[in-house]
């Protein structure tokens, strides 16, 4: 009986140690697939709120302001109306905003988009695949992608109107 209890305790302890070791490895040591300035932006395919597919590669020749966000995120909420105002100015100049919402329901995102009158494509990253591919943490994070698909800058945090306008000028083809 004592040997069996010792075996079970040893097995449980081993499983716990392996789990803790794996967690530490993935958080601090494992090579995250993050992309940075100068890298080619990884292609992706996401659907918007109307069910239309958007591929990053379809925007070749345009500057892309790729913003990862959530409805619960206060800095995201502040920057969205400003992004909309700048989108109205720059969409006819070859700059596109793609706002990738992370892990939220269509209903919550539609309500948010309607409240702020957002007209740029809102993409639904339901399983966070694109978020993880880009190595995004925390929200909001914005990738500025030039007409050739290269990342020219990455900004973590909320953006104000002046900064958004500067970034739009930076990626304008």
Coordinates of C-alpha atoms in Angstrom, one line a residue:
X1 CA 0.0 0.0 0.0
X2 CA 2.8 2.4 0.9
X3 CA 4.6 1.6 -2.4
X4 CA 1.5 2.4 -4.4
X5 CA 0.9 5.7 -2.6
X6 CA 4.6 6.7 -3.1
X7 CA 4.3 5.7 -6.8
X8 CA 1.1 7.9 -7.3
X9 CA 2.7 10.9 -5.4
X10 CA 5.9 10.6 -7.5
X11 CA 3.8 10.4 -10.7
X12 CA 1.7 13.5 -9.8
X13 CA 4.8 15.4 -8.7
X14 CA 6.6 14.5 -12.0
X15 CA 3.6 15.7 -14.1
X16 CA 3.4 19.0 -12.2
X17 CA 7.2 19.6 -12.6
X18 CA 6.9 18.9 -16.4
X19 CA 3.9 21.2 -16.7
X20 CA 5.7 24.0 -14.8
X21 CA 8.9 23.5 -16.8
X22 CA 7.0 23.6 -20.1
X23 CA 5.1 26.8 -19.1
X24 CA 8.4 28.5 -18.1
X25 CA 10.0 27.4 -21.4
X26 CA 7.2 28.7 -23.6
X27 CA 7.0 32.0 -21.7
X28 CA 10.6 32.9 -21.5
X29 CA 12.8 30.8 -23.7
X30 CA 10.9 29.5 -26.7
X31 CA 11.4 31.5 -29.9
X32 CA 8.2 33.4 -30.4
X33 CA 7.3 34.0 -34.0
X34 CA 7.4 37.7 -33.6
X35 CA 8.1 40.0 -36.6
X36 CA 9.8 43.3 -36.5
X37 CA 10.8 46.3 -38.5
X38 CA 12.3 45.3 -41.9
X39 CA 10.7 41.9 -42.0
X40 CA 8.2 40.8 -44.6
X41 CA 4.8 40.9 -42.9
X42 CA 3.4 37.4 -42.8
X43 CA 0.4 36.9 -45.0
X44 CA -2.9 35.9 -43.4
X45 CA -6.6 35.4 -44.3
X46 CA -9.3 36.7 -42.0
X47 CA -13.0 37.4 -42.5
X48 CA -14.6 40.7 -41.8
X49 CA -18.0 41.2 -40.1
X50 CA -19.8 40.7 -43.4
X51 CA -18.1 37.4 -44.0
X52 CA -15.7 38.7 -46.7
X53 CA -12.2 37.3 -46.8
X54 CA -9.3 39.7 -46.6
X55 CA -5.7 38.5 -47.4
X56 CA -2.8 40.8 -46.5
X57 CA -1.3 40.0 -49.9
X58 CA -4.4 41.5 -51.6
X59 CA -3.2 44.9 -50.3
X60 CA 0.2 44.8 -52.1
X61 CA 0.8 48.2 -53.5
X62 CA -1.0 49.9 -50.6
X63 CA 0.2 51.0 -47.2
X64 CA -1.4 48.9 -44.5
X65 CA -2.1 50.1 -40.9
X66 CA -2.7 46.7 -39.2
X67 CA -4.2 47.3 -35.7
X68 CA -4.8 44.5 -33.2
X69 CA -7.5 45.5 -30.7
X70 CA -10.4 44.5 -28.4
X71 CA -13.7 46.2 -27.5
X72 CA -12.8 45.9 -23.8
X73 CA -9.5 47.7 -24.3
X74 CA -9.7 51.4 -23.2
X75 CA -6.8 52.6 -25.3
X76 CA -8.3 50.8 -28.3
X77 CA -11.6 52.5 -27.7
X78 CA -9.9 55.9 -27.6
X79 CA -7.9 55.4 -30.8
X80 CA -10.7 53.9 -33.0
X81 CA -12.6 57.2 -33.7
X82 CA -9.2 58.9 -34.5
X83 CA -8.3 56.0 -36.8
X84 CA -11.7 56.4 -38.6
X85 CA -11.0 60.2 -39.1
X86 CA -7.6 59.5 -40.6
X87 CA -9.0 56.6 -42.7
X88 CA -11.4 59.0 -44.3
X89 CA -8.4 61.2 -45.3
X90 CA -6.0 58.5 -46.5
X91 CA -8.1 55.7 -48.0
X92 CA -8.1 57.5 -51.4
X93 CA -4.3 57.9 -51.1
X94 CA -3.5 54.2 -51.0
X95 CA -3.5 53.6 -47.3
X96 CA -5.8 50.9 -45.8
X97 CA -6.6 50.2 -42.2
X98 CA -7.2 46.6 -41.2
X99 CA -8.4 46.3 -37.6
X100 CA -8.0 42.7 -36.3
X101 CA -10.3 42.1 -33.4
X102 CA -9.1 39.3 -31.1
X103 CA -11.3 36.6 -29.8
X104 CA -14.6 38.4 -29.5
X105 CA -18.1 37.7 -30.7
X106 CA -19.5 39.3 -33.9
X107 CA -22.3 40.9 -31.9
X108 CA -20.0 42.7 -29.5
X109 CA -17.7 43.9 -32.3
X110 CA -20.6 45.0 -34.5
X111 CA -22.1 47.0 -31.6
X112 CA -18.7 48.6 -31.0
X113 CA -18.2 49.4 -34.8
X114 CA -21.7 50.9 -35.0
X115 CA -21.2 53.0 -31.9
X116 CA -18.1 54.6 -33.4
X117 CA -19.2 54.6 -37.1
X118 CA -16.2 52.6 -38.2
X119 CA -16.0 52.1 -42.0
X120 CA -12.6 50.4 -42.4
X121 CA -12.5 46.6 -42.5
X122 CA -12.8 44.9 -39.1
X123 CA -11.3 41.5 -39.3
X124 CA -12.2 38.7 -36.9
X125 CA -9.2 36.8 -35.5
X126 CA -11.4 34.4 -33.6
X127 CA -8.7 31.9 -32.6
X128 CA -5.9 34.4 -32.2
X129 CA -3.8 32.7 -34.9
X130 CA -2.8 36.0 -36.6
X131 CA -2.2 37.6 -33.2
X132 CA 0.2 34.8 -32.2
X133 CA 1.8 34.7 -35.7
X134 CA 2.7 38.4 -35.3
X135 CA 3.8 37.9 -31.6
X136 CA 1.4 40.6 -30.4
X137 CA 1.2 41.3 -26.7
X138 CA -0.5 43.5 -25.4
X139 CA -3.4 45.2 -27.1
X140 CA -3.5 47.5 -28.9
X141 CA -0.5 46.9 -31.2
X142 CA -0.2 48.4 -34.6
X143 CA 2.0 47.2 -37.5
X144 CA 2.8 49.7 -40.3
X145 CA 3.3 47.8 -43.5
X146 CA 4.6 49.5 -46.7
X147 CA 3.4 48.9 -50.3
X148 CA 5.9 46.1 -50.7
X149 CA 4.6 44.2 -47.6
X150 CA 7.6 45.1 -45.4
X151 CA 7.0 46.1 -41.7
X152 CA 8.3 49.7 -41.4
X153 CA 7.3 50.2 -37.7
X154 CA 5.5 48.6 -34.8
X155 CA 3.7 50.6 -32.1
X156 CA 2.5 49.0 -28.8
X157 CA -0.2 51.0 -27.0
X158 CA -2.8 53.5 -27.9
X159 CA -2.2 56.1 -30.6
X160 CA -3.2 59.7 -30.7
X161 CA -4.4 61.6 -33.9
X162 CA -1.0 63.2 -34.6
X163 CA 0.8 59.9 -34.4
X164 CA -1.7 58.1 -36.6
X165 CA -1.4 60.9 -39.2
X166 CA 2.4 60.6 -39.1
X167 CA 2.1 56.8 -39.6
X168 CA -0.3 57.2 -42.5
X169 CA 2.1 59.5 -44.2
X170 CA 4.9 57.1 -43.5
X171 CA 3.2 54.2 -45.3
X172 CA 1.5 56.2 -48.0
X173 CA 2.7 54.8 -51.4

